[in-house]
């Protein structure tokens, strides 16, 4: 048709033009009412970046492409092949599992410091913040080793600039391709209105996909990719890189039109009834060729190309790409506000219409080109193809404030202007969402920047999928009265990724991973009462797992553990080292004056044998770890002046907390044995 069917001036985007997820497939993948009510963020992310090999997920016909298992293989191959990290002449590197790579990404999301290494430092310096969740997830040295060897492609197949098939995006495109492909599999019906624009990341390194960036606030140098996204849900349907190696075919040799043509060529096989190449397993999700909104960077003769092939489009037009002589159109960069311009607001916009009919026997289609001035006092022009049924001047009310301060006024408007303004902000809103993730760490390797950007986009898509399911439009049973905000979704996802263990068998394919199969069957899986432990746990109370391990199993060969709950030999050493001092001290356990010090721990405490004077026994008890005066300062960043002896309820809570840490330590020791 020559216009967007179903759209009117009062309703530019009717419901039948919206995108819709495939509820039946989501149910098959394991989505249910409980997961929605719990806000299981990691479930939605693993739909786009699978934690396992989809072929071994246990789901018949799993349509996804793998990610974390592939990255694990690429990283191991690079570490032992290129980096020679077998331990013969360099530090030995242990091959990372998919589970560990999920934990690694969780650390990046959870980090709140400018330098990620500060998250492991227990002494707070300046604005740095110790994070017990990160410290529990993995050691800093291990995190750095994985970053040093991380690889998203087969290093043996990488091409150089001299190669005619050189691809500058080869080092990181896996995350972009997998996210886009897997998202396509879960869409039942694609939206009929899309937006094309570039998404930008900042990076000061020199690389083939990075250069000086103009017109982007806060970014002077970095890289850009052009994405085609759904206007409403902001799902990414396709993407193309922006660099000089992109092949441009005549007549579209300018950057914007060439990129738009590549995007349309990518999406053509997704239209129902169009031919797909052998091996293209993407779903045909579009009922018809969609309507594209873009800015003037993409304008020009591409609109004729779109019209001849049945696409629809609306875009602002550069002043050097106007369809007719500019003297007939608005083209002055600045227009003074005077009586003439004020009167012009009451006149209809400048409108040009052209109906084109292809030659007989041609496979091309007839189309309608429309050109319209944006506003009476501006130089902006809008060009369209098969977009609007009518265009005319009308007044749209605007209002600001509330109560007695509320004011209402009218602005000149027309269909073309509204259609553009109501559509174009989709990519800008994605960039706003990316600020919530703020994934950052320092790396000398330039490709980590677009990799981080791609991972952040995947998380944005996961959140958009969660919101659509929570609205009840996919399945009324999944409706959530108060869906998680973007920041709450991030906090939940960070905690889940840091706490992710395949042995819990909570996600598809977990039961096939080696971290699960090496355990006895009775220890695999998660008890029903603990299914949501990684989602709804309260804030961390007491010492971290890493701190407990350091105290329970000191790394120095001559060091004696302070915690003697199951080692009476150590307790005897502590008892024999107790000595009397001349100056008065403050007991670590009860806070009262004392004159005794444990020589091994070098801490003051009462050393009597009666119940009222046996603080030395309590101090060396596992269950009291984290409650002493010194622990509050050194381990929990508290203040000496604010410390108080713990109550019975606090001691009980800490006992339960230590019991969990002991159980986790026993599980880790058992896994090492297996």
XYZ file of C-alpha atoms in Angstrom:
674
model
C 0.000 0.000 0.000
C 1.003 3.646 -0.369
C 0.619 4.439 3.341
C 0.818 2.852 6.794
C -2.441 0.923 6.981
C -4.484 1.327 10.152
C -2.655 4.479 11.292
C -4.561 7.738 11.738
C -3.839 11.215 13.040
C -5.331 10.248 16.411
C -3.567 6.869 16.572
C -0.270 6.720 14.707
C 0.624 3.286 16.106
C -2.398 0.983 16.504
C -2.015 -2.273 18.411
C -1.782 -4.460 15.296
C 1.490 -2.729 14.346
C 3.233 -3.788 17.583
C 5.818 -6.492 18.111
C 4.880 -9.651 20.033
C 6.971 -12.359 21.718
C 6.295 -16.057 21.221
C 4.647 -17.124 24.491
C 4.510 -20.810 23.547
C 8.273 -20.946 22.931
C 9.015 -19.062 26.155
C 6.953 -21.624 28.088
C 8.859 -24.397 26.384
C 12.116 -22.768 27.491
C 10.931 -22.787 31.108
C 9.260 -19.425 31.708
C 6.395 -19.673 34.181
C 4.411 -17.562 36.609
C 6.819 -18.187 39.490
C 9.832 -16.979 37.530
C 7.945 -13.814 36.603
C 6.852 -13.081 40.164
C 10.393 -13.702 41.429
C 11.847 -11.428 38.750
C 14.321 -14.010 37.434
C 16.573 -11.673 35.437
C 19.184 -14.296 34.554
C 16.529 -16.464 32.887
C 15.851 -13.746 30.294
C 19.540 -13.081 29.724
C 20.308 -16.771 29.183
C 17.663 -16.821 26.460
C 19.864 -14.420 24.473
C 23.327 -15.518 25.658
C 22.912 -19.208 26.603
C 24.838 -20.502 29.602
C 25.110 -23.958 28.022
C 25.378 -25.507 24.577
C 21.778 -25.239 23.214
C 22.178 -28.669 21.579
C 22.545 -30.143 25.084
C 19.945 -27.990 26.840
C 17.489 -30.873 27.101
C 14.830 -28.860 25.230
C 13.647 -30.445 22.000
C 14.248 -28.075 19.105
C 16.099 -25.408 21.111
C 16.508 -22.698 18.414
C 19.286 -20.682 20.050
C 22.954 -20.268 19.190
C 25.468 -20.825 21.986
C 27.600 -18.189 23.665
C 29.305 -18.915 27.000
C 30.414 -22.441 26.087
C 31.864 -21.121 22.817
C 33.681 -18.311 24.630
C 35.053 -20.895 27.074
C 36.470 -22.949 24.169
C 37.911 -19.905 22.374
C 39.501 -18.618 25.587
C 41.105 -21.939 26.436
C 42.453 -22.396 22.901
C 43.927 -18.886 22.901
C 45.456 -19.251 26.369
C 47.221 -22.548 25.689
C 47.928 -21.978 21.994
C 48.789 -18.325 21.461
C 49.700 -17.283 25.026
C 51.363 -20.611 25.936
C 49.943 -20.503 29.459
C 50.423 -24.198 30.203
C 52.807 -23.414 33.076
C 56.062 -24.533 31.463
C 57.519 -21.084 30.822
C 54.746 -18.795 32.074
C 52.111 -18.698 34.758
C 49.806 -21.671 34.558
C 46.282 -20.781 33.457
C 43.322 -22.946 34.341
C 40.798 -23.243 31.522
C 37.606 -21.339 32.464
C 34.228 -23.039 32.376
C 31.032 -21.446 31.102
C 29.927 -21.148 34.738
C 33.061 -19.189 35.614
C 32.623 -16.843 32.651
C 29.090 -16.087 33.836
C 30.543 -15.267 37.261
C 33.181 -13.106 35.561
C 30.512 -11.036 33.800
C 28.572 -10.810 37.055
C 31.597 -9.198 38.717
C 31.684 -6.547 35.970
C 28.010 -5.696 36.481
C 28.244 -5.685 40.275
C 31.343 -3.465 40.359
C 30.731 0.126 41.493
C 34.338 1.381 41.558
C 36.256 3.198 38.829
C 38.976 0.558 39.172
C 37.432 -2.887 39.476
C 40.307 -4.166 41.639
C 39.169 -1.917 44.506
C 36.164 -4.209 44.986
C 38.491 -6.774 46.588
C 40.260 -4.311 48.927
C 38.835 -4.535 52.441
C 40.322 -1.211 53.572
C 38.148 1.602 52.236
C 40.292 4.313 50.640
C 38.626 7.504 49.429
C 35.528 6.688 47.390
C 36.436 3.040 46.800
C 34.042 0.403 48.053
C 34.794 -3.158 49.146
C 32.236 -5.596 47.740
C 31.858 -8.889 49.636
C 29.736 -10.401 46.846
C 32.531 -9.873 44.330
C 35.147 -11.123 46.795
C 33.082 -14.286 47.291
C 32.666 -14.873 43.564
C 36.338 -15.205 42.590
C 39.780 -13.937 43.519
C 41.026 -10.773 41.809
C 44.026 -12.602 40.347
C 41.698 -15.113 38.716
C 39.489 -12.340 37.319
C 42.535 -10.640 35.776
C 43.812 -13.931 34.301
C 40.490 -14.537 32.575
C 40.443 -10.984 31.223
C 43.976 -11.428 29.870
C 43.027 -14.569 27.938
C 39.388 -13.804 27.087
C 38.583 -14.538 23.448
C 35.331 -14.362 21.456
C 36.616 -15.906 18.243
C 38.894 -18.679 16.976
C 42.310 -17.018 17.036
C 43.667 -19.442 14.413
C 41.168 -18.130 11.831
C 41.639 -14.400 12.410
C 42.416 -12.452 9.235
C 44.688 -9.446 8.758
C 44.232 -6.243 6.780
C 46.021 -7.756 3.794
C 43.356 -10.434 3.488
C 40.563 -9.593 0.991
C 38.022 -11.028 3.472
C 39.357 -9.013 6.413
C 36.680 -8.249 9.001
C 37.620 -5.637 11.663
C 34.753 -6.870 13.882
C 35.933 -10.492 14.004
C 37.263 -10.227 17.551
C 33.935 -9.311 19.139
C 31.058 -9.806 16.710
C 30.036 -13.076 18.400
C 28.106 -11.263 21.147
C 26.361 -9.001 18.597
C 25.449 -11.839 16.223
C 24.285 -14.250 18.925
C 22.111 -11.653 20.671
C 20.425 -10.575 17.425
C 19.888 -14.129 16.194
C 18.526 -15.501 19.478
C 16.224 -12.520 19.957
C 14.759 -13.198 16.509
C 13.883 -16.757 17.575
C 11.642 -15.552 20.426
C 9.669 -12.989 18.396
C 6.360 -14.258 17.074
C 5.454 -11.123 15.141
C 7.815 -8.281 14.314
C 6.747 -4.683 14.666
C 5.694 -2.787 11.564
C 7.537 0.383 12.609
C 11.303 0.368 13.116
C 14.014 2.965 13.704
C 17.543 3.111 12.272
C 20.313 4.994 14.038
C 23.862 4.525 15.267
C 24.792 3.373 18.770
C 28.105 4.681 20.127
C 30.727 3.560 22.634
C 33.674 5.593 23.888
C 37.234 4.326 23.592
C 40.488 6.210 23.057
C 42.486 3.362 21.506
C 43.426 3.073 17.844
C 41.523 0.426 15.907
C 39.901 -0.113 12.533
C 36.369 0.292 13.894
C 37.144 3.283 16.115
C 37.839 6.881 15.165
C 36.915 10.454 16.022
C 33.210 10.717 16.855
C 31.386 13.980 16.197
C 28.072 15.153 17.554
C 27.861 12.688 20.461
C 27.903 14.314 23.934
C 30.634 12.893 26.149
C 32.272 10.896 23.330
C 35.134 12.391 21.304
C 36.609 9.104 20.106
C 35.184 5.621 19.905
C 33.195 3.348 17.636
C 29.706 3.118 16.184
C 27.409 0.448 14.822
C 24.154 1.128 13.004
C 21.197 -0.793 14.412
C 17.650 -1.398 13.233
C 15.382 -1.562 16.274
C 11.687 -1.911 17.011
C 10.078 1.478 17.630
C 8.132 0.398 20.713
C 10.008 -2.534 22.289
C 13.473 -1.481 21.095
C 14.408 -5.021 20.101
C 17.404 -5.096 17.752
C 16.425 -6.834 14.510
C 19.700 -6.256 12.627
C 23.010 -4.377 12.841
C 25.900 -3.355 10.580
C 29.345 -2.114 11.630
C 30.592 1.343 10.719
C 34.123 1.257 9.298
C 35.878 1.835 5.977
C 35.926 -1.860 5.064
C 32.136 -1.976 4.652
C 31.456 -2.613 0.969
C 29.279 0.022 -0.686
C 27.542 -0.682 -3.977
C 26.634 2.017 -6.496
C 24.592 4.210 -6.309
C 24.692 4.128 -2.503
C 28.280 5.153 -1.857
C 27.507 7.545 1.009
C 27.823 6.079 4.477
C 24.236 6.452 5.729
C 22.326 5.193 2.660
C 24.822 2.331 2.202
C 24.286 1.153 5.796
C 20.504 1.401 5.486
C 20.579 -0.698 2.306
C 22.641 -3.380 4.087
C 20.126 -3.439 6.944
C 17.195 -3.801 4.544
C 19.002 -6.621 2.737
C 19.524 -8.364 6.088
C 15.848 -8.045 7.009
C 14.347 -8.988 3.644
C 14.551 -12.775 4.383
C 12.676 -12.103 7.637
C 9.554 -10.993 5.740
C 6.989 -13.755 5.331
C 6.958 -15.136 1.802
C 10.448 -13.922 0.893
C 13.153 -16.378 -0.130
C 15.809 -17.368 2.413
C 19.289 -18.580 1.585
C 20.215 -22.172 2.477
C 21.369 -22.281 6.088
C 19.470 -19.141 7.130
C 17.454 -20.427 10.110
C 16.090 -17.085 11.268
C 12.330 -16.853 11.726
C 10.266 -14.894 9.223
C 8.659 -12.567 11.741
C 7.426 -9.658 9.609
C 3.967 -9.885 8.079
C 4.847 -7.130 5.610
C 7.730 -4.857 4.744
C 8.021 -2.434 7.624
C 8.183 1.345 7.936
C 11.632 2.839 8.713
C 12.310 6.091 10.556
C 15.820 7.567 10.299
C 17.623 10.901 10.511
C 19.134 12.903 7.674
C 22.403 10.928 7.704
C 20.546 8.100 5.943
C 18.468 10.252 3.562
C 18.724 10.585 -0.188
C 17.950 8.340 -3.159
C 17.581 5.393 -0.794
C 13.911 6.386 -0.433
C 13.292 5.615 -4.112
C 15.055 2.282 -3.682
C 12.805 1.504 -0.711
C 9.627 2.509 -2.507
C 10.402 0.412 -5.589
C 10.736 -2.648 -3.372
C 7.700 -2.091 -1.154
C 9.352 -0.646 1.969
C 8.041 2.414 3.776
C 10.120 5.217 5.242
C 10.193 8.593 6.963
C 13.379 10.569 7.482
C 14.636 14.098 7.804
C 16.513 15.281 4.716
C 19.895 16.927 4.441
C 19.856 20.286 2.711
C 22.248 18.965 0.053
C 19.935 15.997 -0.677
C 16.637 17.809 -1.246
C 14.461 16.257 -3.998
C 13.902 19.557 -5.896
C 15.549 22.957 -6.145
C 16.017 24.250 -2.612
C 14.531 27.668 -3.464
C 11.085 26.042 -3.326
C 11.695 24.540 0.142
C 12.774 25.591 3.605
C 16.557 25.647 3.528
C 17.821 28.640 5.509
C 19.777 27.559 8.559
C 18.383 30.334 10.738
C 15.047 32.079 10.336
C 14.326 35.264 12.324
C 11.182 35.387 14.435
C 9.142 38.302 13.075
C 5.650 39.119 11.883
C 6.140 37.183 8.644
C 7.276 33.967 10.361
C 4.508 34.222 12.938
C 1.871 34.492 10.206
C 3.444 31.501 8.429
C 2.522 29.309 11.385
C -1.085 29.476 10.227
C -0.248 28.305 6.707
C -0.135 24.690 5.568
C 3.357 23.176 5.356
C 5.146 22.962 2.011
C 4.078 19.609 0.578
C 5.354 17.792 -2.516
C 3.813 14.528 -3.758
C 5.102 12.249 -6.503
C 3.476 9.011 -7.681
C 5.908 6.693 -9.441
C 4.915 3.778 -11.667
C 7.521 1.225 -12.837
C 7.819 0.193 -16.510
C 5.634 -2.643 -17.733
C 7.073 -6.064 -17.018
C 9.306 -4.758 -14.247
C 9.419 -6.497 -10.864
C 9.569 -3.095 -9.172
C 6.504 -1.715 -7.437
C 4.661 1.625 -7.720
C 5.190 3.974 -4.797
C 4.389 7.447 -3.510
C 7.101 9.927 -2.464
C 6.023 12.766 -0.181
C 8.078 15.750 0.969
C 6.965 18.061 3.787
C 8.435 21.024 5.642
C 9.016 20.236 9.304
C 8.062 23.597 10.797
C 7.397 27.081 9.448
C 10.460 28.677 11.102
C 13.000 25.873 10.604
C 15.211 24.558 7.810
C 14.296 20.923 8.504
C 12.496 18.905 5.832
C 10.919 15.453 6.002
C 10.917 13.008 3.091
C 8.664 9.973 3.063
C 7.790 7.015 0.924
C 4.506 5.095 1.306
C 4.139 6.561 4.813
C 1.231 9.020 5.158
C -2.248 8.990 3.652
C -2.715 12.737 4.207
C -0.752 15.718 5.522
C -2.188 18.974 6.780
C -1.763 21.685 9.369
C -3.310 21.204 12.805
C -2.678 22.329 16.364
C -1.486 19.898 19.021
C -1.993 20.956 22.651
C 1.013 20.967 25.005
C 0.885 21.287 28.770
C 3.345 21.707 31.622
C 3.026 22.031 35.375
C 0.115 21.109 37.602
C -2.519 22.716 39.779
C -2.605 26.495 39.618
C 0.762 26.492 37.830
C -0.462 24.344 34.972
C -0.287 26.007 31.571
C -1.586 24.815 28.220
C -0.672 26.087 24.789
C -0.804 24.919 21.175
C 1.944 24.247 18.643
C 1.739 23.946 14.891
C 1.871 20.362 13.768
C 1.344 17.971 10.868
C 1.244 14.202 10.339
C 4.783 13.942 8.993
C 6.266 15.820 11.948
C 4.371 13.749 14.516
C 5.231 10.461 12.834
C 8.930 11.303 12.915
C 9.033 12.652 16.468
C 6.980 9.787 17.927
C 9.322 7.227 16.354
C 12.869 8.474 16.227
C 13.749 8.393 19.949
C 13.906 4.562 20.178
C 17.706 4.267 19.791
C 18.286 7.276 22.037
C 16.272 5.514 24.735
C 18.472 2.442 24.334
C 21.523 4.650 24.900
C 19.845 5.935 28.071
C 19.311 2.354 29.228
C 22.984 1.577 28.582
C 23.929 4.202 31.145
C 22.187 2.103 33.805
C 24.527 -0.823 33.112
C 27.764 1.160 32.987
C 29.911 -1.922 32.378
C 33.525 -0.807 32.544
C 36.972 -2.152 33.256
C 40.428 -1.152 32.067
C 41.953 -3.103 29.193
C 44.705 -2.460 26.646
C 42.777 -4.504 24.089
C 40.545 -2.194 22.061
C 37.919 -4.847 21.239
C 36.845 -5.108 24.876
C 34.989 -1.777 24.436
C 32.565 -2.989 21.702
C 32.311 -6.310 23.544
C 31.139 -4.542 26.706
C 28.754 -2.469 24.594
C 27.317 -5.593 22.986
C 26.868 -7.330 26.340
C 25.105 -4.256 27.718
C 22.771 -4.255 24.707
C 21.982 -7.929 25.360
C 21.014 -7.068 28.928
C 18.851 -4.187 27.680
C 17.070 -6.604 25.335
C 16.597 -9.069 28.221
C 15.002 -6.316 30.306
C 12.693 -5.351 27.426
C 11.600 -8.996 27.120
C 10.931 -9.086 30.864
C 8.834 -5.910 30.660
C 6.731 -7.229 27.801
C 6.061 -10.492 29.651
C 5.339 -8.601 32.890
C 2.720 -6.488 31.071
C 0.556 -9.579 30.579
C 0.393 -9.137 26.796
C 2.286 -12.368 26.093
C 0.430 -14.450 28.704
C -2.048 -12.975 31.235
C -0.734 -15.395 33.895
C 2.680 -13.739 33.704
C 1.409 -10.257 34.520
C 3.345 -8.548 37.340
C 1.620 -5.690 39.157
C 4.885 -3.929 40.016
C 7.600 -4.923 37.515
C 11.215 -4.372 38.411
C 12.797 -1.099 37.395
C 15.893 -1.174 35.188
C 18.168 -0.596 38.187
C 16.456 -3.298 40.244
C 16.750 -5.666 37.277
C 20.478 -4.942 37.130
C 20.973 -5.545 40.863
C 19.126 -8.852 40.643
C 21.045 -9.929 37.547
C 24.417 -9.030 39.077
C 23.698 -11.086 42.191
C 22.388 -14.031 40.167
C 25.394 -14.063 37.839
C 27.851 -13.876 40.728
C 26.033 -16.672 42.580
C 25.385 -18.825 39.506
C 26.331 -22.477 39.990
C 25.509 -25.062 37.336
C 25.069 -27.745 40.023
C 21.855 -26.014 41.113
C 20.323 -27.075 37.753
C 18.102 -24.014 37.725
C 18.426 -23.198 34.006
C 18.146 -25.290 30.807
C 21.268 -27.384 30.203
C 22.765 -26.957 33.686
C 22.365 -30.682 34.371
C 24.647 -31.555 31.429
C 27.568 -29.278 32.344
C 30.617 -30.969 33.844
C 30.413 -28.937 37.064
C 27.154 -30.805 37.668
C 27.826 -34.279 36.291
C 31.012 -34.744 38.331
C 28.966 -34.556 41.536
C 26.987 -37.447 43.029
C 23.380 -37.385 41.835
C 22.043 -36.778 45.321
C 23.993 -33.507 45.468
C 22.795 -32.211 42.107
C 19.925 -29.800 41.911
C 18.461 -27.357 44.345
C 15.981 -27.980 47.115
C 12.622 -26.369 46.485
C 12.963 -24.160 49.545
C 16.216 -22.762 48.155
C 15.213 -22.339 44.513
C 15.110 -18.565 44.755
C 17.949 -18.148 47.209
C 20.097 -16.392 44.621
C 17.229 -14.039 43.764
C 15.599 -13.020 47.025
C 18.495 -13.254 49.540
C 18.707 -10.382 51.958
C 21.743 -8.113 51.875
C 24.972 -9.821 52.861
C 25.272 -10.128 56.657
C 28.587 -10.897 58.330
C 31.880 -11.831 56.744
C 32.259 -12.891 53.138
C 33.142 -16.371 51.949
C 36.623 -15.231 50.916
C 37.259 -13.730 54.353
C 36.080 -16.918 56.021
C 38.422 -19.023 53.869
C 41.376 -16.744 54.627
C 40.758 -17.150 58.356
C 39.901 -20.859 58.283
C 42.639 -21.948 55.889
C 45.528 -19.433 56.038
C 47.775 -19.436 52.997
C 51.076 -19.148 54.915
C 52.621 -22.470 55.852
C 53.501 -21.350 59.395
C 50.271 -19.485 60.116
C 47.823 -20.922 62.626
C 44.126 -20.538 61.961
C 42.221 -18.379 64.391
C 39.071 -20.498 63.958
C 39.420 -23.614 66.081
C 35.868 -24.964 66.198
C 36.964 -28.304 64.710
C 40.682 -28.238 65.519
C 41.558 -28.604 69.200
C 45.259 -28.800 68.342
C 45.165 -25.197 67.142
C 43.093 -24.221 70.159
C 45.863 -25.590 72.411
C 48.430 -23.443 70.602
C 46.316 -20.335 71.145
C 45.765 -21.215 74.807
C 49.487 -21.743 75.436
C 50.329 -18.372 73.846
C 48.097 -16.275 76.150
C 50.177 -13.825 78.165
C 49.657 -11.016 80.649
C 50.418 -7.409 79.695
C 50.999 -4.434 81.960
C 48.824 -1.878 80.125
C 45.082 -2.147 80.111
C 43.425 -3.424 76.905
C 39.839 -3.674 75.651
C 38.555 -7.211 75.202
C 37.707 -8.090 71.586
C 34.645 -10.100 72.635
C 32.898 -8.283 75.488
C 34.408 -4.800 75.232
C 35.453 -4.684 78.873
C 38.965 -3.935 80.180
C 41.388 -6.873 80.314
C 45.106 -7.576 80.771
C 45.464 -10.732 78.654
C 46.559 -11.075 75.005
C 46.578 -14.109 72.687
C 50.165 -14.325 71.462
C 49.215 -16.033 68.173
C 46.435 -13.599 67.234
C 47.947 -10.594 69.070
C 44.476 -9.632 70.278
C 43.345 -8.779 73.841
C 40.727 -10.966 75.532
C 39.757 -12.464 78.890
C 41.258 -15.885 79.488
C 39.476 -17.247 82.550
C 37.945 -20.691 82.735
C 34.568 -19.656 84.161
C 31.675 -18.768 81.882
C 31.809 -15.053 82.685
C 35.489 -14.817 81.858
C 36.040 -17.189 78.919
C 36.167 -14.685 76.069
C 39.229 -16.449 74.602
C 37.105 -19.520 73.810
C 34.422 -17.382 72.180
C 36.994 -15.445 70.153
C 38.381 -18.651 68.596
C 34.934 -20.115 67.896
C 33.998 -20.330 64.197
C 30.475 -19.117 64.899
C 31.713 -15.857 66.424
C 33.850 -14.893 63.431
C 32.884 -11.418 62.258
C 31.349 -10.253 65.546
C 34.430 -9.094 67.469
C 35.540 -5.514 67.875
C 38.436 -5.920 65.452
C 36.360 -7.845 62.896
C 33.867 -5.007 62.763
C 36.620 -2.600 61.734
C 38.902 -4.731 59.540
C 36.348 -6.958 57.817
C 33.063 -5.041 57.849
C 34.351 -1.433 57.570
C 32.708 -0.424 60.850
C 33.933 2.048 63.466
C 35.371 1.138 66.857
C 33.275 3.810 68.532
C 30.050 2.311 67.119
C 30.781 -1.338 67.973
C 28.725 -3.019 70.677
C 28.917 -6.576 72.056
C 26.558 -8.747 69.976
C 23.207 -9.803 71.350
C 22.046 -13.413 71.556
C 19.896 -12.903 68.438
C 22.883 -11.523 66.514
C 25.026 -14.483 67.567
C 22.315 -16.915 66.409
C 22.048 -15.179 63.037
C 25.815 -15.221 62.610
C 25.907 -18.918 63.528
C 23.500 -19.681 60.697
C 25.551 -17.501 58.353
C 28.798 -19.312 59.222
C 27.045 -22.655 58.770
C 26.227 -21.672 55.171
C 29.835 -20.689 54.550
C 31.041 -24.010 55.962
C 28.634 -25.890 53.715
C 29.862 -23.980 50.700
C 33.478 -24.725 51.642
C 32.666 -28.437 51.990
C 31.047 -28.425 48.540
C 34.098 -26.772 46.981
C 36.451 -29.261 48.640
C 34.266 -32.123 47.423
C 34.327 -30.774 43.859
C 38.138 -30.559 43.976
C 38.288 -34.202 45.022
C 36.011 -35.265 42.183
